Amino acid sequence: MARVEYNWNVEYKKDKRLKEMKDACHQIFMRLKEVEASYEKAAPPVKTETISERSKKMPVTVDLESSASNTDSDGRITFVNPMDEMSEYENESDRPGGSHVAVESSDQEEPNDTPCFVCGIDDDDDESMICELCNNVCHTYCAGYFDVPESDYYCAPCIKKRYAAILDTFIAEDVSKLHEWILHAGTCPVYTSDPSLPCSDAHCTFMKSFLRCMSWLLFNQELRGTPLADKLARLLGYHAARCTETTYCSVPLCNDANRRKTVKPHIKPIDLDK
């Protein structure tokens, strides 16, 4: 069987499609040249005029006695509004206040451009919270919230100040009075129904956070023997001696002190007979 060689140049010249495309392009270029030539023949010649010729054809007359016109040193003519000269003799109260009112309305419509005090970025207004005490703005994700809370929001610096004042009261208050704090924190009805809701009691959140922190910090030897640790120990002992619960108490260390079985009330024991 004979070997057939394929020549690209020969096949390119024999291709009818390429030849038709070449002829079509040639016809388009020829038509464009014809249109351009006919446009150049039809367009009349434009006569150019110099500036001096225009000034000769259109003379300008100026009333030098009129207060509405003025001539500069270089010969140019400027027109002055006569009402501008009268405005110098007007009082501030006589002038219209439309622009002033517009500025005030624009200021009121301006959105809050205060940045988040944690990240310093001004964005995500839908995810921003405003502190009720100091008006600090904070993003929900910067404060550790999943969503904007329905209740009042207090920023971390304001909470720190409030907790510092409550801590001073805790150290100075009598143990019998503090017993009400720890009882409420241990049996908070709001936390039992919905843990995400804040309690209306001002001392409830403090006591919950305080007991949680002290349970971690008591492993530190330096904290033991301090007035704060001694006050908490006396408070827990005061409650354990007066607790009337028979099965379970939610106050820390009360079940161990009274030798109860640490079984929470909502956990039911398994009946092995069934």
mmCIF file of N, CA and C in Angstrom, residues 80-91 95:
data_model
loop_
_atom_site.group_PDB
_atom_site.id
_atom_site.type_symbol
_atom_site.label_atom_id
_atom_site.label_comp_id
_atom_site.label_asym_id
_atom_site.label_seq_id
_atom_site.Cartn_x
_atom_site.Cartn_y
_atom_site.Cartn_z
ATOM 1 N N VAL A 80 -21.521 90.878 37.949
ATOM 2 C CA VAL A 80 -21.694 90.796 39.393
ATOM 3 C C VAL A 80 -23.176 90.865 39.702
ATOM 4 N N ASN A 81 -23.606 89.975 40.585
ATOM 5 C CA ASN A 81 -24.994 89.998 41.023
ATOM 6 C C ASN A 81 -25.170 91.136 42.025
ATOM 7 N N PRO A 82 -26.040 92.092 41.761
ATOM 8 C CA PRO A 82 -26.198 93.214 42.709
ATOM 9 C C PRO A 82 -26.735 92.776 44.059
ATOM 10 N N MET A 83 -27.388 91.610 44.143
ATOM 11 C CA MET A 83 -27.907 91.146 45.427
ATOM 12 C C MET A 83 -26.793 90.710 46.358
ATOM 13 N N ASP A 84 -25.616 90.363 45.762
ATOM 14 C CA ASP A 84 -24.491 89.991 46.614
ATOM 15 C C ASP A 84 -23.988 91.172 47.415
ATOM 16 N N GLU A 85 -24.029 92.378 46.823
ATOM 17 C CA GLU A 85 -23.598 93.564 47.559
ATOM 18 C C GLU A 85 -24.570 93.907 48.677
ATOM 19 N N MET A 86 -25.861 93.652 48.449
ATOM 20 C CA MET A 86 -26.846 93.933 49.484
ATOM 21 C C MET A 86 -26.749 92.960 50.644
ATOM 22 N N SER A 87 -26.217 91.749 50.383
ATOM 23 C CA SER A 87 -26.141 90.755 51.449
ATOM 24 C C SER A 87 -25.167 91.154 52.538
ATOM 25 N N GLU A 88 -24.241 92.088 52.236
ATOM 26 C CA GLU A 88 -23.300 92.521 53.265
ATOM 27 C C GLU A 88 -23.985 93.319 54.359
ATOM 28 N N TYR A 89 -25.127 93.927 54.044
ATOM 29 C CA TYR A 89 -25.827 94.768 55.021
ATOM 30 C C TYR A 89 -26.953 94.025 55.726
ATOM 31 N N GLU A 90 -27.120 92.746 55.423
ATOM 32 C CA GLU A 90 -28.174 91.968 56.059
ATOM 33 C C GLU A 90 -27.687 91.380 57.368
ATOM 34 N N ASN A 91 -28.617 91.171 58.283
ATOM 35 C CA ASN A 91 -28.310 90.484 59.533
ATOM 36 C C ASN A 91 -28.354 88.985 59.316
ATOM 37 N N ARG A 95 -31.335 86.356 56.944
ATOM 38 C CA ARG A 95 -31.008 85.478 55.825
ATOM 39 C C ARG A 95 -31.830 84.196 55.905
#
